[in-house]
Short mmCIF file of C-alpha atoms in Angstrom, two decimals:
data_model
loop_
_atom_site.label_atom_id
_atom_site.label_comp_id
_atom_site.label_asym_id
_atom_site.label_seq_id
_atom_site.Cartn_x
_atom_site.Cartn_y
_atom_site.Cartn_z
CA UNK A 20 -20.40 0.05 -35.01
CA UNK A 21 -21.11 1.76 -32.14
CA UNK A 22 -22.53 5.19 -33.43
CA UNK A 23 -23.96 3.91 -36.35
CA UNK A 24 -26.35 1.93 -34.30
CA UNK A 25 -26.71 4.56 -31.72
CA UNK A 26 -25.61 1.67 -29.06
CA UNK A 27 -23.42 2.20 -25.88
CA UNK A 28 -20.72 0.05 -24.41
CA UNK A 29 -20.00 -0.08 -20.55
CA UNK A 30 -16.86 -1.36 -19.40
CA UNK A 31 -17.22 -3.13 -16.27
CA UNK A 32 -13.42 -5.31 -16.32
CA UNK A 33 -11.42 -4.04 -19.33
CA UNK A 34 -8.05 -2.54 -17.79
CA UNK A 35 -6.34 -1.60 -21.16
CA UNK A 36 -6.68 2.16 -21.21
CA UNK A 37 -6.65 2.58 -25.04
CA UNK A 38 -10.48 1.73 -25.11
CA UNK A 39 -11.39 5.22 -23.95
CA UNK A 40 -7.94 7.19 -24.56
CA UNK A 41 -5.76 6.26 -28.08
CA UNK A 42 -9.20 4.50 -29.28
CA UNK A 43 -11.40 6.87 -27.49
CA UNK A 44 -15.54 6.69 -28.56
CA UNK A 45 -17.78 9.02 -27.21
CA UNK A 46 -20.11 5.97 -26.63
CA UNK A 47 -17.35 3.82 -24.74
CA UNK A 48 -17.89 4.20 -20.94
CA UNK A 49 -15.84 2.74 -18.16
CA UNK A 50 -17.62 1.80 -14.68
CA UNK A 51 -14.98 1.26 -12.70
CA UNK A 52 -11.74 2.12 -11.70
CA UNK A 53 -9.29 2.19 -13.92
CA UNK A 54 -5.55 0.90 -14.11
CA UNK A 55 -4.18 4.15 -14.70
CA UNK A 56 -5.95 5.36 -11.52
CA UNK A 57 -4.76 1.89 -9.57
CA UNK A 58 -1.32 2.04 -11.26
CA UNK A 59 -0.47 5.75 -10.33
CA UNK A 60 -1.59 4.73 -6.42
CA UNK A 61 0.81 1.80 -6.11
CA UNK A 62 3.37 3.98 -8.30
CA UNK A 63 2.81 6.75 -5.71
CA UNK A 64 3.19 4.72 -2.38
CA UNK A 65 6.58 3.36 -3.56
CA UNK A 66 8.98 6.25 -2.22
CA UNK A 67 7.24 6.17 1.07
CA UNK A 68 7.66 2.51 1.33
CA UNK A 69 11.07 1.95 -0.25
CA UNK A 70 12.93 5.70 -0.34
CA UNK A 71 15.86 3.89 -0.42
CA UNK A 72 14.94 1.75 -3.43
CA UNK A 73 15.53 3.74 -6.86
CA UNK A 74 16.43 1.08 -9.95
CA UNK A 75 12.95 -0.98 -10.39
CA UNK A 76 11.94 -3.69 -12.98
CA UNK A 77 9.09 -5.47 -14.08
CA UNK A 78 8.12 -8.90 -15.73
CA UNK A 79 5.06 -7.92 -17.70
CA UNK A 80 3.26 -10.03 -20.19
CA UNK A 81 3.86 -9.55 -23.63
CA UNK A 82 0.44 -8.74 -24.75
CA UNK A 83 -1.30 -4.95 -24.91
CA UNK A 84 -2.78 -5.05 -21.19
CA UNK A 85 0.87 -5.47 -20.08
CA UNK A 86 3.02 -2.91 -22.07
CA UNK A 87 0.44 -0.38 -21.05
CA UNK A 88 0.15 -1.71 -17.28
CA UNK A 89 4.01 -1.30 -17.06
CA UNK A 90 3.82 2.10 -19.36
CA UNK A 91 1.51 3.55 -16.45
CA UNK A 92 3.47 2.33 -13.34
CA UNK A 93 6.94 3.71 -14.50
CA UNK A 94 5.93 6.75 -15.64
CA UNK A 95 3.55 7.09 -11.94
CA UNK A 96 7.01 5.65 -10.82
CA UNK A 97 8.75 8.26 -11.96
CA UNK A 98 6.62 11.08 -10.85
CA UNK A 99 6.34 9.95 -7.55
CA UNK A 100 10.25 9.32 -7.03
CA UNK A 101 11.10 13.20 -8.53
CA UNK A 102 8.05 14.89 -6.35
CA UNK A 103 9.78 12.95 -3.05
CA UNK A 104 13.27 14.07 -4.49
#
């Protein structure tokens, strides 16, 4: 609907990434950050804070905001634990 009314949409709260990734519309815009950007920094800050820690879990809502939240921070988990290692 977008394009065929030559309209834009600016996302100022959505956090579920497949609005401008898996979905992506070149007239989609998101104005703020991101959780893949917030995810990956919490993600990241976890070796320095817990080196010692390495099984994690998560209690994540079973809707498409939380597969995806918990889909960003394990695999920014990940990453940060192997870089450290």
């Amino acid at each position: 609907m977008l394009a065929e009314n030559n309209a834009l949409l600016m996302l100022t709260g959505s956090q579920i990434m497949g609005m401008t990734h898996e979905n992506f519309n070149p007239n989609t815009f998101r104005c703020q950050l991101n959780a893949h950007m917030g995810l990956y920094a919490l993600s990241g800050a976890m070796p320095q804070a817990h080196p010692n820690i390495l099984k994690w879990g998560g209690i994540v809502p079973d809707t498409q905001f939380g597969a995806e939240n918990y889909k960003t921070f394990t695999t920014g988990l990940k990453k940060a634990y192997q870089e450290k290692l």
